[in-house]
CSV table of C-alpha atoms in Angstrom, one decimal:
chain,number,residue,atom,x,y,z
A,1,MET,CA,41.3,92.8,151.2
A,2,VAL,CA,40.8,92.5,147.4
A,3,ILE,CA,41.6,96.1,147.0
A,4,GLY,CA,44.6,95.8,149.2
A,5,GLY,CA,45.8,92.7,147.3
A,6,ILE,CA,45.5,94.5,144.0
A,7,VAL,CA,47.5,97.5,145.4
A,8,LEU,CA,50.2,95.2,146.7
A,9,LEU,CA,50.3,93.3,143.4
A,10,TYR,CA,50.7,96.6,141.5
A,11,PHE,CA,53.5,97.8,143.8
A,12,GLY,CA,55.2,94.3,143.7
A,13,ILE,CA,55.2,94.1,140.0
A,14,ASN,CA,56.6,97.6,139.6
A,15,TYR,CA,59.2,96.9,142.3
A,16,LEU,CA,60.3,93.7,140.4
A,17,LYS,CA,60.6,95.8,137.3
A,18,GLY,CA,62.8,98.3,139.2
A,19,LEU,CA,60.2,101.1,139.1
A,20,ASN,CA,59.5,103.2,142.1
A,21,VAL,CA,55.8,104.0,142.0
A,22,LEU,CA,56.2,106.6,144.8
A,23,GLN,CA,58.5,108.7,142.6
A,24,GLY,CA,57.2,110.6,139.7
A,25,ARG,CA,57.7,109.0,136.3
A,26,ASN,CA,59.8,111.0,133.9
A,27,LEU,CA,59.1,108.9,130.8
A,28,TYR,CA,61.0,109.5,127.6
A,29,TYR,CA,61.1,107.6,124.3
A,30,ALA,CA,63.7,106.9,121.7
A,31,VAL,CA,63.3,105.1,118.3
A,32,TYR,CA,65.9,102.5,117.1
A,33,GLY,CA,66.3,100.2,114.1
A,34,ASP,CA,67.8,97.4,116.3
A,35,VAL,CA,67.5,97.0,120.0
A,36,SER,CA,69.6,93.8,120.4
A,37,GLY,CA,70.5,93.3,124.0
A,38,ILE,CA,67.9,95.9,125.3
A,39,ASN,CA,65.0,94.6,127.4
A,40,ASP,CA,62.7,95.7,130.2
A,41,ALA,CA,64.8,96.8,133.2
A,42,SER,CA,67.9,97.6,131.1
A,43,PRO,CA,69.7,100.4,132.9
A,44,VAL,CA,69.9,104.0,131.6
A,45,LEU,CA,73.2,105.6,132.4
A,46,TYR,CA,74.5,109.2,132.4
A,47,ASN,CA,78.3,109.5,132.6
A,48,GLY,CA,78.5,106.0,134.0
A,49,MET,CA,75.8,106.7,136.7
A,50,LYS,CA,72.5,104.8,136.6
A,51,VAL,CA,69.7,107.4,136.3
A,52,GLY,CA,66.9,105.3,135.1
A,53,GLN,CA,65.8,102.1,133.3
A,54,VAL,CA,64.0,100.8,130.3
A,55,ILE,CA,60.3,100.0,131.1
A,56,GLY,CA,59.1,98.8,127.7
A,57,THR,CA,59.7,98.2,124.0
A,58,GLU,CA,57.0,98.5,121.2
A,59,MET,CA,57.0,98.2,117.4
A,60,LEU,CA,55.9,101.4,115.7
A,61,PRO,CA,52.6,101.0,113.9
A,62,ASP,CA,53.7,102.7,110.7
A,63,GLY,CA,55.1,99.5,109.3
A,64,SER,CA,58.7,100.8,109.2
A,65,GLY,CA,60.0,98.0,111.4
A,66,ARG,CA,61.5,100.5,113.9
A,67,ILE,CA,61.2,100.0,117.6
A,68,ALA,CA,60.2,102.5,120.2
A,69,VAL,CA,61.9,102.1,123.6
A,70,SER,CA,60.4,103.9,126.6
A,71,PHE,CA,62.5,104.5,129.7
A,72,GLN,CA,62.1,106.2,133.0
A,73,ILE,CA,64.5,108.8,134.4
A,74,HIS,CA,64.2,108.8,138.2
A,75,GLU,CA,67.1,111.3,138.8
A,76,LYS,CA,65.3,114.6,139.4
A,77,GLN,CA,68.5,116.7,139.2
A,78,LEU,CA,69.1,115.5,135.6
A,79,GLN,CA,67.6,118.0,133.3
A,80,LEU,CA,67.5,116.6,129.7
A,81,THR,CA,67.5,119.0,126.7
A,82,LYS,CA,65.6,118.8,123.4
A,83,ASP,CA,68.6,117.6,121.5
A,84,SER,CA,69.8,115.0,124.0
A,85,LYS,CA,70.6,111.6,122.6
A,86,ALA,CA,69.8,108.2,124.0
A,87,GLU,CA,72.4,105.8,122.6
A,88,ILE,CA,72.5,102.1,123.0
A,89,PHE,CA,76.0,100.8,123.8
A,90,SER,CA,77.8,97.9,125.4
A,91,SER,CA,78.4,98.6,129.1
A,92,ASP,CA,80.4,95.4,129.4
A,93,PHE,CA,81.0,92.2,127.5
A,94,PHE,CA,77.5,90.8,128.0
A,95,THR,CA,75.2,93.8,128.8
A,96,ARG,CA,73.7,96.4,126.5
A,97,SER,CA,72.5,99.7,128.1
A,98,ILE,CA,71.3,103.1,127.1
A,99,ARG,CA,73.4,106.2,127.9
A,100,ILE,CA,72.2,109.7,127.9
A,101,ILE,CA,74.3,112.2,126.0
A,102,GLN,CA,73.3,115.8,126.7
A,103,GLY,CA,73.0,118.2,123.7
A,104,THR,CA,73.9,121.8,123.3
A,105,SER,CA,70.4,123.2,123.3
A,106,THR,CA,69.2,125.2,126.3
A,107,GLU,CA,65.5,124.2,125.8
A,108,PRO,CA,64.6,121.5,128.3
A,109,ALA,CA,62.9,118.3,127.2
A,110,ALA,CA,59.4,117.7,128.4
A,111,LYS,CA,58.2,114.5,129.9
A,112,GLY,CA,57.1,112.1,127.2
A,113,ASP,CA,59.3,113.6,124.5
A,114,THR,CA,61.1,111.4,122.0
A,115,LEU,CA,64.8,111.8,122.2
A,116,ASN,CA,67.3,111.2,119.4
A,117,GLY,CA,68.3,107.6,119.2
A,118,GLY,CA,71.5,105.9,118.2
A,119,ALA,CA,73.4,102.6,118.7
A,120,GLN,CA,77.0,101.6,118.8
A,121,LEU,CA,78.1,98.3,117.5
A,122,SER,CA,78.3,95.6,120.1
A,123,LEU,CA,81.6,94.1,121.1
A,124,THR,CA,80.7,90.9,119.2
A,125,GLU,CA,79.9,92.9,116.1
A,126,THR,CA,83.1,95.0,116.5
A,127,VAL,CA,85.1,91.8,116.9
A,128,ASN,CA,83.4,90.3,113.9
A,129,GLN,CA,84.2,93.4,111.8
A,130,GLN,CA,87.9,93.1,112.8
A,131,ILE,CA,88.0,89.3,112.4
A,132,ASP,CA,86.2,89.0,109.1
A,133,PRO,CA,89.0,90.7,107.1
A,134,LEU,CA,91.6,88.6,108.9
A,135,LYS,CA,89.4,85.5,108.2
A,136,ARG,CA,89.2,86.3,104.5
A,137,LYS,CA,93.0,86.9,104.4
A,138,ALA,CA,93.7,83.7,106.3
A,139,GLU,CA,91.4,81.8,103.9
A,140,GLY,CA,93.3,83.3,100.9
A,141,MET,CA,96.6,82.4,102.5
A,142,LEU,CA,95.5,78.9,103.2
A,143,ALA,CA,94.4,78.6,99.5
A,144,ASN,CA,97.8,79.9,98.4
A,145,VAL,CA,99.7,77.6,100.8
A,146,ASP,CA,97.6,74.6,99.5
A,147,SER,CA,98.5,75.6,95.9
A,148,ILE,CA,102.2,75.9,96.9
A,149,LEU,CA,102.2,72.5,98.6
A,150,THR,CA,100.5,71.0,95.5
A,151,SER,CA,103.1,72.5,93.3
A,152,LEU,CA,105.9,71.3,95.6
A,153,GLN,CA,104.5,67.8,95.4
A,154,LEU,CA,104.5,68.0,91.7
A,155,ILE,CA,108.0,69.4,91.5
A,156,LEU,CA,109.6,67.2,94.2
A,157,ASN,CA,109.3,63.9,92.3
A,158,VAL,CA,111.8,61.1,92.7
A,159,ASP,CA,114.3,62.6,90.2
A,160,ALA,CA,114.0,66.0,91.9
A,161,ARG,CA,114.6,64.5,95.3
A,162,LYS,CA,117.6,62.7,93.9
A,163,ASP,CA,119.0,65.9,92.5
A,164,ILE,CA,118.4,67.7,95.8
A,165,ASP,CA,120.3,64.9,97.6
A,166,ALA,CA,123.1,65.2,95.1
A,167,SER,CA,123.2,69.0,95.6
A,168,PHE,CA,123.4,68.5,99.4
A,169,SER,CA,126.2,66.0,98.9
A,170,SER,CA,128.1,68.4,96.7
A,171,LEU,CA,127.5,71.2,99.3
A,172,ARG,CA,128.8,68.9,102.0
A,173,GLY,CA,131.9,68.2,99.9
A,174,THR,CA,132.4,71.9,99.3
A,175,LEU,CA,132.2,72.6,103.0
A,176,ASP,CA,134.7,69.8,103.6
A,177,ASN,CA,137.1,71.4,101.1
A,178,VAL,CA,136.6,74.8,102.8
A,179,ARG,CA,137.4,73.3,106.1
A,180,ASN,CA,140.5,71.6,104.8
A,181,THR,CA,141.6,74.9,103.1
A,182,THR,CA,141.1,76.7,106.4
A,183,GLN,CA,143.1,74.2,108.3
A,184,ARG,CA,146.0,74.5,105.7
A,185,LEU,CA,145.8,78.2,105.9
A,186,ASP,CA,146.0,78.0,109.7
A,187,ALA,CA,149.0,75.7,109.5
A,188,LEU,CA,150.6,78.1,106.9
A,189,LEU,CA,150.1,81.1,109.2
A,190,ALA,CA,151.4,79.1,112.1
A,191,ALA,CA,154.5,78.1,110.1
A,192,GLU,CA,155.1,81.7,108.8
A,193,THR,CA,154.4,83.4,112.1
A,194,THR,CA,158.1,84.2,112.5
A,195,THR,CA,158.4,85.6,108.9
A,196,ILE,CA,155.3,87.7,109.4
A,197,HIS,CA,156.6,89.1,112.7
A,198,ALA,CA,159.9,89.9,110.9
A,199,ALA,CA,158.1,91.7,108.1
A,200,LEU,CA,156.1,93.7,110.6
A,201,ASP,CA,159.3,94.5,112.5
A,202,ASN,CA,160.9,95.7,109.3
A,203,LEU,CA,157.8,97.7,108.5
A,204,ASN,CA,158.0,99.3,111.9
A,205,LYS,CA,161.7,100.1,111.4
A,206,VAL,CA,160.9,101.7,108.1
A,207,SER,CA,158.2,103.7,109.7
A,208,ALA,CA,160.5,104.7,112.5
A,209,THR,CA,163.2,105.7,110.0
A,210,LEU,CA,160.8,107.9,108.1
A,211,ALA,CA,159.7,109.5,111.3
A,212,ASN,CA,163.2,110.1,112.4
A,213,ASN,CA,164.1,111.6,108.9
A,214,SER,CA,161.0,113.7,108.7
A,215,ASP,CA,163.1,116.9,108.5
A,216,GLU,CA,165.1,115.6,105.5
A,217,MET,CA,161.9,114.4,103.9
A,218,GLY,CA,160.4,117.8,104.5
A,219,ARG,CA,163.5,119.4,102.8
A,220,ILE,CA,163.2,117.0,99.8
A,221,PHE,CA,159.6,117.9,99.4
A,222,SER,CA,160.5,121.6,99.7
A,223,ASN,CA,163.1,121.2,97.0
A,224,MET,CA,160.6,119.4,94.8
A,225,ASP,CA,158.1,122.3,95.4
A,226,THR,CA,160.8,124.8,94.5
A,227,LEU,CA,161.6,122.9,91.3
A,228,ALA,CA,157.9,122.6,90.4
A,229,ALA,CA,157.5,126.3,91.1
A,230,SER,CA,160.6,127.1,88.9
A,231,LEU,CA,159.2,125.0,86.1
A,232,ALA,CA,155.8,126.6,86.5
A,233,ASP,CA,157.5,130.0,86.4
A,234,GLY,CA,158.2,129.7,82.7
A,235,ARG,CA,161.3,127.6,82.4
A,236,LEU,CA,159.4,124.5,81.4
A,237,ASP,CA,157.7,126.5,78.6
A,238,LYS,CA,161.1,127.7,77.4
A,239,ILE,CA,162.5,124.2,77.4
A,240,MET,CA,159.5,123.0,75.5
A,241,ALA,CA,159.8,125.9,73.0
A,242,ASN,CA,163.5,124.9,72.4
A,243,VAL,CA,162.6,121.3,71.9
A,244,THR,CA,159.9,122.3,69.5
A,245,ALA,CA,162.3,124.6,67.5
A,246,THR,CA,164.9,121.8,67.4
A,247,SER,CA,162.3,119.4,66.2
A,248,ASP,CA,161.3,121.8,63.4
A,249,GLN,CA,164.9,122.2,62.3
A,250,LEU,CA,165.4,118.5,62.3
A,251,LYS,CA,162.2,118.1,60.2
A,252,ALA,CA,163.5,120.7,57.7
A,253,THR,CA,166.9,119.0,57.4
A,254,LEU,CA,165.3,115.6,56.8
A,255,ALA,CA,163.0,117.2,54.2
A,256,SER,CA,166.1,118.7,52.4
A,257,VAL,CA,167.9,115.4,52.4
A,258,ASN,CA,164.8,113.7,51.0
A,259,ASP,CA,164.6,116.3,48.3
A,260,GLY,CA,168.3,115.6,47.3
A,261,LYS,CA,169.6,119.0,48.5
A,262,GLY,CA,173.1,119.3,49.9
A,263,THR,CA,175.9,116.8,50.0
A,264,MET,CA,174.0,114.3,52.1
A,265,GLY,CA,171.0,114.6,49.8
A,266,LYS,CA,173.1,114.0,46.7
A,267,LEU,CA,174.8,111.0,48.3
A,268,MET,CA,171.3,109.6,49.1
A,269,LYS,CA,169.6,110.4,45.8
A,270,ASP,CA,172.6,110.1,43.2
A,271,ASP,CA,174.2,106.7,42.9
A,272,SER,CA,177.1,107.9,40.6
A,273,LEU,CA,179.5,107.9,43.5
A,274,TYR,CA,178.6,104.4,44.3
A,275,VAL,CA,179.0,103.3,40.6
A,276,ASN,CA,182.3,105.0,40.3
A,277,LEU,CA,183.6,103.5,43.5
A,278,ASN,CA,182.4,100.1,42.4
A,279,GLN,CA,184.2,100.5,39.0
A,280,ALA,CA,187.4,101.7,40.6
A,281,SER,CA,187.3,98.8,43.0
A,282,HIS,CA,186.9,96.5,40.0
A,283,GLN,CA,189.7,98.1,38.1
A,284,LEU,CA,191.9,97.8,41.2
A,285,ASP,CA,191.1,94.1,41.3
A,286,LEU,CA,192.1,93.7,37.7
A,287,LEU,CA,195.3,95.6,38.2
A,288,LEU,CA,196.3,93.5,41.2
A,289,GLU,CA,195.5,90.3,39.2
A,290,ASP,CA,197.7,91.5,36.3
A,291,LEU,CA,200.5,92.5,38.7
A,292,ARG,CA,200.4,89.0,40.2
A,293,ALA,CA,200.4,87.3,36.7
A,294,ASN,CA,203.0,89.6,35.0
A,295,PRO,CA,205.2,91.1,37.7
A,296,ASN,CA,208.0,91.6,35.1
A,297,ARG,CA,205.8,93.9,33.2
A,298,TYR,CA,206.0,96.5,35.9
A,299,PHE,CA,209.5,95.9,37.4
A,300,SER,CA,212.5,93.6,36.9
A,301,VAL,CA,215.4,92.7,39.2
A,302,PHE,CA,218.0,93.0,36.5
A,303,GLY,CA,216.3,95.8,34.6
A,304,LYS,CA,214.8,93.5,31.9
A,305,LYS,CA,211.2,92.7,31.1
A,306,ASP,CA,209.7,89.5,29.8
A,307,ARG,CA,209.4,89.5,26.0
A,308,LEU,CA,206.4,87.3,26.0
A,309,PRO,CA,204.2,88.5,28.9
A,310,LYS,CA,201.4,86.3,30.1
A,311,LEU,CA,197.8,87.4,29.6
A,312,SER,CA,196.1,87.9,32.9
A,313,ASP,CA,192.4,87.9,33.6
A,314,ALA,CA,192.5,91.7,33.4
A,315,ASP,CA,194.0,91.5,29.9
A,316,ILE,CA,191.5,89.0,28.8
A,317,GLU,CA,188.6,91.2,30.1
A,318,ARG,CA,190.0,94.3,28.5
A,319,ILE,CA,190.3,92.5,25.2
A,320,GLN,CA,186.7,91.3,25.5
A,321,GLN,CA,185.5,94.8,26.3
A,322,SER,CA,187.4,96.3,23.3
A,323,TYR,CA,186.0,93.6,21.0
A,324,GLN,CA,182.4,94.2,22.3
A,325,LYS,CA,182.8,97.9,21.6
A,326,GLN,CA,184.0,97.3,18.1
A,327,GLN,CA,181.1,95.0,17.4
A,328,THR,CA,178.6,97.5,18.7
A,329,PRO,CA,177.4,99.8,15.8
């Protein structure tokens, strides 16, 4: 009975661990630096299928702090290779498992071999890695927001708030002016609707007239093209050449006049003609004055002249001129 109890206890304990004592134990090992989430009876999966389970964990005696995990493969059809890998991963949100990744070697792994170990980050660690940068950024943003709010509190004092209120009041007045201007513009457009319609009608009539006289406009443009072609054919150059020649001749004539050449030049440069004309005019004035003062000197009705003629201004001037000449040495 004692032996039977011991046997039943042995089978019961292994059954509770998930081990089938009747099947052969294909034990393998893998070494990890961290076995978080792995314990006895953790499943061993291959392509999502459970092919075994963890039966124990033990610290290596070399003092490195690494942990050796032993697991059993009860699937006889699964043939592991030497370079197979036993990787710890998160099978769901809460469970960590070991999955077998077959290698490329053709040499099979013997029972008791130590496979390559590896571990993926848990979901919590992955989330923490994603959240930590966001957390740091959020903390920096909160610090910036706090600084901005502090600056705003310093800026928005009583005077600043009054200025802002005044600005809003001015803006409200500006909007009221814009609304009033819009209303007046609407009223103006409503009042001038007839005029605008008439202007548009006239514009339509002008457009229709142009469309109806398109042939004549075409002939006008054709004539303009012909005129432009004629001018471009050399006539314009000839006209410009004639104008240039005429301008040169005019310049030469003006230069001769300025130099005193020719009748016009002598008239402009020599003032003797003006002096003579001025003297003749003066002498004529004296003659007329003498004729008015002494008409009998020149003619008489009865054929007699005055014995004592009167001295006219002309006579006095001639006497003065004769006296001045005699006095001049």
